[in-house]
PDB file of C-alpha atoms in Angstrom:
ATOM      1  CA  MET A  89       0.000   0.000   0.000  1.00 58.00           C
ATOM      2  CA  SER A  90       1.352   3.391  -0.921  1.00 84.00           C
ATOM      3  CA  LEU A  91       1.107   6.577   1.088  1.00 91.00           C
ATOM      4  CA  VAL A  92      -1.506   9.178   0.202  1.00 94.00           C
ATOM      5  CA  LEU A  93       1.008  12.009   0.392  1.00 93.00           C
ATOM      6  CA  ASP A  94       2.577  12.837  -2.976  1.00 93.00           C
ATOM      7  CA  PRO A  95       6.024  11.161  -3.393  1.00 92.00           C
ATOM      8  CA  ALA A  96       7.680  14.544  -3.996  1.00 94.00           C
ATOM      9  CA  ALA A  97       6.286  15.786  -0.683  1.00 94.00           C
ATOM     10  CA  GLN A  98       7.478  12.592   1.023  1.00 93.00           C
ATOM     11  CA  ASP A  99      10.966  13.268  -0.339  1.00 93.00           C
ATOM     12  CA  LEU A 100      10.871  16.923   0.735  1.00 93.00           C
ATOM     13  CA  LEU A 101       9.815  16.115   4.289  1.00 95.00           C
ATOM     14  CA  PHE A 102      11.676  12.849   4.890  1.00 94.00           C
ATOM     15  CA  ARG A 103      13.646  10.869   2.299  1.00 92.00           C
ATOM     16  CA  GLU A 104      15.719  13.701   0.815  1.00 92.00           C
ATOM     17  CA  ALA A 105      15.744  15.942   3.888  1.00 92.00           C
ATOM     18  CA  ARG A 106      18.864  16.151   6.021  1.00 92.00           C
ATOM     19  CA  THR A 107      20.356  18.397   8.634  1.00 94.00           C
ATOM     20  CA  ALA A 108      21.787  21.435   6.839  1.00 94.00           C
ATOM     21  CA  ASN A 109      25.261  22.567   7.805  1.00 93.00           C
ATOM     22  CA  THR A 110      25.619  25.583   5.498  1.00 95.00           C
ATOM     23  CA  PHE A 111      23.119  28.173   4.311  1.00 95.00           C
ATOM     24  CA  THR A 112      22.845  30.885   1.695  1.00 96.00           C
ATOM     25  CA  ASP A 113      22.421  34.456   2.887  1.00 94.00           C
ATOM     26  CA  GLU A 114      18.812  34.620   1.634  1.00 97.00           C
ATOM     27  CA  PRO A 115      16.744  35.902   4.575  1.00 97.00           C
ATOM     28  CA  VAL A 116      13.970  33.926   6.254  1.00 98.00           C
ATOM     29  CA  THR A 117      10.971  36.230   6.434  1.00 97.00           C
ATOM     30  CA  GLU A 118       8.499  36.740   9.239  1.00 96.00           C
ATOM     31  CA  GLU A 119       5.805  35.539   6.820  1.00 97.00           C
ATOM     32  CA  GLN A 120       7.647  32.232   6.345  1.00 98.00           C
ATOM     33  CA  VAL A 121       7.959  31.741  10.102  1.00 98.00           C
ATOM     34  CA  GLN A 122       4.258  32.536  10.542  1.00 98.00           C
ATOM     35  CA  ALA A 123       3.360  30.000   7.828  1.00 98.00           C
ATOM     36  CA  ILE A 124       5.514  27.351   9.533  1.00 98.00           C
ATOM     37  CA  TYR A 125       3.849  27.965  12.878  1.00 97.00           C
ATOM     38  CA  ASP A 126       0.364  28.036  11.348  1.00 97.00           C
ATOM     39  CA  LEU A 127       1.017  24.514  10.046  1.00 97.00           C
ATOM     40  CA  VAL A 128       2.847  22.873  12.937  1.00 97.00           C
ATOM     41  CA  LYS A 129       0.566  24.199  15.680  1.00 97.00           C
ATOM     42  CA  TYR A 130      -1.872  21.448  14.722  1.00 98.00           C
ATOM     43  CA  GLY A 131       0.474  18.617  15.696  1.00 98.00           C
ATOM     44  CA  PRO A 132      -0.915  16.666  18.653  1.00 98.00           C
ATOM     45  CA  THR A 133       0.289  17.040  22.227  1.00 98.00           C
ATOM     46  CA  ALA A 134      -1.080  15.477  25.420  1.00 97.00           C
ATOM     47  CA  PHE A 135      -3.986  17.528  26.768  1.00 97.00           C
ATOM     48  CA  ASN A 136      -3.340  19.915  23.867  1.00 97.00           C
ATOM     49  CA  GLN A 137      -0.786  21.446  26.218  1.00 97.00           C
ATOM     50  CA  SER A 138       1.387  22.932  23.442  1.00 98.00           C
ATOM     51  CA  PRO A 139       4.412  23.741  25.639  1.00 98.00           C
ATOM     52  CA  LEU A 140       6.755  24.737  22.795  1.00 98.00           C
ATOM     53  CA  ARG A 141       7.942  28.334  22.757  1.00 98.00           C
ATOM     54  CA  VAL A 142      10.250  29.686  20.061  1.00 98.00           C
ATOM     55  CA  VAL A 143      12.857  32.402  20.499  1.00 98.00           C
ATOM     56  CA  LEU A 144      13.900  33.763  17.082  1.00 98.00           C
ATOM     57  CA  VAL A 145      17.467  35.047  17.035  1.00 98.00           C
ATOM     58  CA  ARG A 146      17.641  37.788  14.404  1.00 95.00           C
ATOM     59  CA  SER A 147      19.787  40.628  15.750  1.00 96.00           C
ATOM     60  CA  ASP A 148      23.598  40.579  15.586  1.00 95.00           C
ATOM     61  CA  ASP A 149      23.767  41.155  19.344  1.00 97.00           C
ATOM     62  CA  ALA A 150      21.483  38.212  20.157  1.00 97.00           C
ATOM     63  CA  ARG A 151      23.340  35.976  17.728  1.00 97.00           C
ATOM     64  CA  ALA A 152      26.695  36.807  19.342  1.00 97.00           C
ATOM     65  CA  ARG A 153      25.213  36.069  22.756  1.00 98.00           C
ATOM     66  CA  LEU A 154      23.943  32.697  21.493  1.00 98.00           C
ATOM     67  CA  VAL A 155      27.033  31.635  19.548  1.00 98.00           C
ATOM     68  CA  LYS A 156      29.257  31.826  22.624  1.00 98.00           C
ATOM     69  CA  HIS A 157      27.126  29.064  24.195  1.00 98.00           C
ATOM     70  CA  MET A 158      27.227  26.762  21.163  1.00 98.00           C
ATOM     71  CA  ALA A 159      29.664  23.847  20.911  1.00 98.00           C
ATOM     72  CA  GLU A 160      32.749  24.777  18.896  1.00 97.00           C
ATOM     73  CA  GLY A 161      31.663  22.769  15.845  1.00 95.00           C
ATOM     74  CA  ASN A 162      28.243  24.450  15.829  1.00 97.00           C
ATOM     75  CA  GLN A 163      29.474  28.024  16.165  1.00 97.00           C
ATOM     76  CA  PRO A 164      30.281  28.743  12.471  1.00 95.00           C
ATOM     77  CA  LYS A 165      26.929  27.544  11.131  1.00 95.00           C
ATOM     78  CA  THR A 166      25.003  29.324  13.890  1.00 97.00           C
ATOM     79  CA  SER A 167      26.964  32.477  13.100  1.00 96.00           C
ATOM     80  CA  THR A 168      26.022  32.401   9.417  1.00 94.00           C
ATOM     81  CA  ALA A 169      22.509  30.902   9.242  1.00 97.00           C
ATOM     82  CA  PRO A 170      19.916  33.471   8.105  1.00 97.00           C
ATOM     83  CA  LEU A 171      17.706  32.670  11.101  1.00 98.00           C
ATOM     84  CA  VAL A 172      18.256  30.760  14.317  1.00 98.00           C
ATOM     85  CA  ALA A 173      15.435  29.471  16.520  1.00 98.00           C
ATOM     86  CA  ILE A 174      15.862  28.437  20.135  1.00 98.00           C
ATOM     87  CA  LEU A 175      13.136  25.851  20.788  1.00 98.00           C
ATOM     88  CA  VAL A 176      12.027  25.927  24.397  1.00 98.00           C
ATOM     89  CA  ALA A 177       9.678  23.996  26.690  1.00 98.00           C
ATOM     90  CA  ASP A 178       7.469  26.194  28.872  1.00 98.00           C
ATOM     91  CA  ASN A 179       7.138  24.537  32.284  1.00 98.00           C
ATOM     92  CA  GLU A 180       4.210  26.817  33.089  1.00 97.00           C
ATOM     93  CA  PHE A 181       2.222  25.639  30.055  1.00 98.00           C
ATOM     94  CA  HIS A 182      -0.633  24.650  32.347  1.00 97.00           C
ATOM     95  CA  GLU A 183      -1.635  28.301  32.712  1.00 96.00           C
ATOM     96  CA  GLU A 184      -2.878  28.148  29.089  1.00 97.00           C
ATOM     97  CA  LEU A 185      -4.845  24.913  29.523  1.00 96.00           C
ATOM     98  CA  PRO A 186      -8.224  26.522  30.333  1.00 96.00           C
ATOM     99  CA  ALA A 187      -8.088  28.212  26.905  1.00 96.00           C
ATOM    100  CA  LEU A 188      -6.542  25.224  25.105  1.00 97.00           C
ATOM    101  CA  MET A 189      -8.957  22.703  26.661  1.00 95.00           C
ATOM    102  CA  PRO A 190     -12.160  24.695  27.155  1.00 96.00           C
ATOM    103  CA  HIS A 191     -14.150  21.465  27.577  1.00 95.00           C
ATOM    104  CA  PHE A 192     -11.921  20.427  30.519  1.00 94.00           C
ATOM    105  CA  PRO A 193     -10.366  23.548  32.083  1.00 90.00           C
ATOM    106  CA  GLN A 194      -9.823  21.793  35.413  1.00 93.00           C
ATOM    107  CA  ALA A 195      -7.018  19.747  33.778  1.00 93.00           C
ATOM    108  CA  LYS A 196      -4.718  22.589  34.780  1.00 94.00           C
ATOM    109  CA  ASP A 197      -5.031  21.731  38.472  1.00 94.00           C
ATOM    110  CA  ALA A 198      -6.182  18.116  38.256  1.00 95.00           C
ATOM    111  CA  PHE A 199      -3.080  16.892  36.392  1.00 95.00           C
ATOM    112  CA  PHE A 200      -0.445  19.630  36.331  1.00 96.00           C
ATOM    113  CA  SER A 201      -0.419  21.331  39.720  1.00 95.00           C
ATOM    114  CA  GLU A 202       3.000  19.872  40.617  1.00 96.00           C
ATOM    115  CA  ARG A 203       6.111  21.312  38.973  1.00 96.00           C
ATOM    116  CA  PRO A 204       7.965  17.978  38.413  1.00 97.00           C
ATOM    117  CA  VAL A 205       4.946  16.600  36.530  1.00 97.00           C
ATOM    118  CA  ARG A 206       4.828  19.723  34.350  1.00 97.00           C
ATOM    119  CA  GLU A 207       8.562  19.602  33.636  1.00 97.00           C
ATOM    120  CA  SER A 208       8.390  15.982  32.503  1.00 98.00           C
ATOM    121  CA  SER A 209       5.320  16.581  30.367  1.00 98.00           C
ATOM    122  CA  ALA A 210       6.689  19.810  28.877  1.00 98.00           C
ATOM    123  CA  ALA A 211       9.944  18.080  27.916  1.00 98.00           C
ATOM    124  CA  LEU A 212       8.165  15.207  26.139  1.00 98.00           C
ATOM    125  CA  ASN A 213       5.489  17.262  24.412  1.00 98.00           C
ATOM    126  CA  GLY A 214       7.889  20.094  23.628  1.00 98.00           C
ATOM    127  CA  ALA A 215      10.174  17.567  21.899  1.00 98.00           C
ATOM    128  CA  LEU A 216       7.190  16.370  19.845  1.00 98.00           C
ATOM    129  CA  GLN A 217       6.488  19.940  18.812  1.00 98.00           C
ATOM    130  CA  ALA A 218      10.161  20.516  18.028  1.00 98.00           C
ATOM    131  CA  ALA A 219       9.978  17.602  15.568  1.00 98.00           C
ATOM    132  CA  TYR A 220       6.841  19.114  14.019  1.00 98.00           C
ATOM    133  CA  PHE A 221       8.720  22.416  13.743  1.00 98.00           C
ATOM    134  CA  ILE A 222      11.562  20.794  11.793  1.00 98.00           C
ATOM    135  CA  ILE A 223       9.074  19.179   9.406  1.00 98.00           C
ATOM    136  CA  GLY A 224       7.305  22.542   9.053  1.00 98.00           C
ATOM    137  CA  VAL A 225      10.584  24.241   8.125  1.00 98.00           C
ATOM    138  CA  ARG A 226      11.055  21.618   5.409  1.00 97.00           C
ATOM    139  CA  ALA A 227       7.448  22.054   4.234  1.00 97.00           C
ATOM    140  CA  ALA A 228       8.220  25.761   3.741  1.00 97.00           C
ATOM    141  CA  GLY A 229      11.013  24.808   1.327  1.00 96.00           C
ATOM    142  CA  LEU A 230      13.716  25.706   3.828  1.00 97.00           C
ATOM    143  CA  ALA A 231      16.443  23.632   5.422  1.00 97.00           C
ATOM    144  CA  ALA A 232      16.699  22.996   9.140  1.00 97.00           C
ATOM    145  CA  GLY A 233      19.882  22.426  11.093  1.00 97.00           C
ATOM    146  CA  PRO A 234      18.768  21.180  14.523  1.00 98.00           C
ATOM    147  CA  MET A 235      21.480  20.972  17.184  1.00 97.00           C
ATOM    148  CA  THR A 236      21.804  19.950  20.813  1.00 97.00           C
ATOM    149  CA  GLY A 237      25.502  20.749  21.095  1.00 97.00           C
ATOM    150  CA  TYR A 238      25.459  23.758  23.403  1.00 98.00           C
ATOM    151  CA  ASP A 239      25.687  24.909  26.991  1.00 98.00           C
ATOM    152  CA  ALA A 240      22.015  24.674  27.990  1.00 98.00           C
ATOM    153  CA  ALA A 241      22.481  26.474  31.290  1.00 98.00           C
ATOM    154  CA  GLY A 242      24.271  29.299  29.511  1.00 98.00           C
ATOM    155  CA  ILE A 243      21.527  29.705  26.896  1.00 98.00           C
ATOM    156  CA  GLU A 244      18.837  29.590  29.571  1.00 98.00           C
ATOM    157  CA  LYS A 245      20.590  32.251  31.644  1.00 97.00           C
ATOM    158  CA  GLU A 246      21.168  34.420  28.560  1.00 97.00           C
ATOM    159  CA  PHE A 247      17.702  34.202  26.980  1.00 97.00           C
ATOM    160  CA  LEU A 248      15.164  32.526  29.263  1.00 97.00           C
ATOM    161  CA  ASP A 249      13.691  32.590  32.733  1.00 94.00           C
ATOM    162  CA  GLY A 250      13.460  29.768  35.265  1.00 93.00           C
ATOM    163  CA  ASP A 251      10.188  28.517  33.792  1.00 96.00           C
ATOM    164  CA  HIS A 252      11.638  27.647  30.380  1.00 98.00           C
ATOM    165  CA  LYS A 253      14.106  24.925  29.331  1.00 98.00           C
ATOM    166  CA  VAL A 254      15.956  24.851  26.033  1.00 98.00           C
ATOM    167  CA  LEU A 255      15.200  21.771  23.905  1.00 98.00           C
ATOM    168  CA  MET A 256      17.323  22.474  20.833  1.00 98.00           C
ATOM    169  CA  VAL A 257      18.691  25.188  18.617  1.00 98.00           C
ATOM    170  CA  VAL A 258      17.696  25.139  14.942  1.00 98.00           C
ATOM    171  CA  ASN A 259      19.483  26.976  12.143  1.00 98.00           C
ATOM    172  CA  ILE A 260      17.051  27.829   9.336  1.00 98.00           C
ATOM    173  CA  GLY A 261      17.480  28.964   5.736  1.00 97.00           C
ATOM    174  CA  LYS A 262      18.073  27.919   2.152  1.00 97.00           C
ATOM    175  CA  PRO A 263      20.801  25.264   1.988  1.00 95.00           C
ATOM    176  CA  GLY A 264      24.214  26.549   0.983  1.00 93.00           C
ATOM    177  CA  GLU A 265      27.141  24.935  -0.779  1.00 93.00           C
ATOM    178  CA  ASP A 266      27.998  21.450   0.517  1.00 92.00           C
ATOM    179  CA  ALA A 267      25.150  21.703   3.013  1.00 93.00           C
ATOM    180  CA  TRP A 268      24.649  17.972   3.469  1.00 92.00           C
ATOM    181  CA  PHE A 269      26.688  15.211   4.981  1.00 91.00           C
ATOM    182  CA  PRO A 270      26.152  11.792   3.332  1.00 91.00           C
ATOM    183  CA  ARG A 271      22.939  10.018   4.319  1.00 91.00           C
ATOM    184  CA  LEU A 272      23.534   7.732   7.303  1.00 93.00           C
ATOM    185  CA  PRO A 273      21.979   4.248   7.510  1.00 94.00           C
ATOM    186  CA  ARG A 274      18.574   3.617   9.065  1.00 95.00           C
ATOM    187  CA  LEU A 275      17.267   0.526  10.815  1.00 96.00           C
ATOM    188  CA  ALA A 276      15.194  -1.878   8.707  1.00 96.00           C
ATOM    189  CA  TYR A 277      11.495  -2.409   9.281  1.00 95.00           C
ATOM    190  CA  ASP A 278      12.009  -5.813  10.928  1.00 95.00           C
ATOM    191  CA  GLU A 279      14.620  -4.326  13.274  1.00 96.00           C
ATOM    192  CA  VAL A 280      12.089  -1.849  14.636  1.00 97.00           C
ATOM    193  CA  ILE A 281       8.612  -3.321  14.260  1.00 97.00           C
ATOM    194  CA  THR A 282       7.514  -6.306  16.340  1.00 96.00           C
ATOM    195  CA  THR A 283       4.101  -7.892  16.124  1.00 96.00           C
ATOM    196  CA  VAL A 284       2.782  -9.602  19.260  1.00 96.00           C
TER     197      VAL A 284
END
């Protein structure tokens, strides 16, 4: 059985997509970012909690403040990407639940009154949304360069408050020269899927 999604779209989102390591200097517009968000906001999260928050790094000052917290190998590409997004989990997401779950507003206190529960849930569901964000960047015809090589505590001190935790940093733009490393192997179906 084939997938319903057009093969070219499958390639764009998955088979041909890779982490970009270089970018052109073509800017990423606010309209493109809005279009990405307007698509990926529909990805499911538990209790519709939607804990992802995005900090867009556009100014030279903010970029310099971010780059100093990136791992050495990630500094050049973060310095030159047209746009950099810090993807963050909001540990106070529960404050939005009455609006996000109008049919069950008491979920805020019934399930998420304790901070450790919120932190665990925000990390999991924020990571889901981060994956949706990467796919959304690809759907916009842009390349994504997600990274976790950084000083998280440094980024959080520089850009965030105590209620937010960095999940990843994503360079965004049109792929530049030699943007891709060779495709790495993937596990086969029978190495992943078990029927019981």
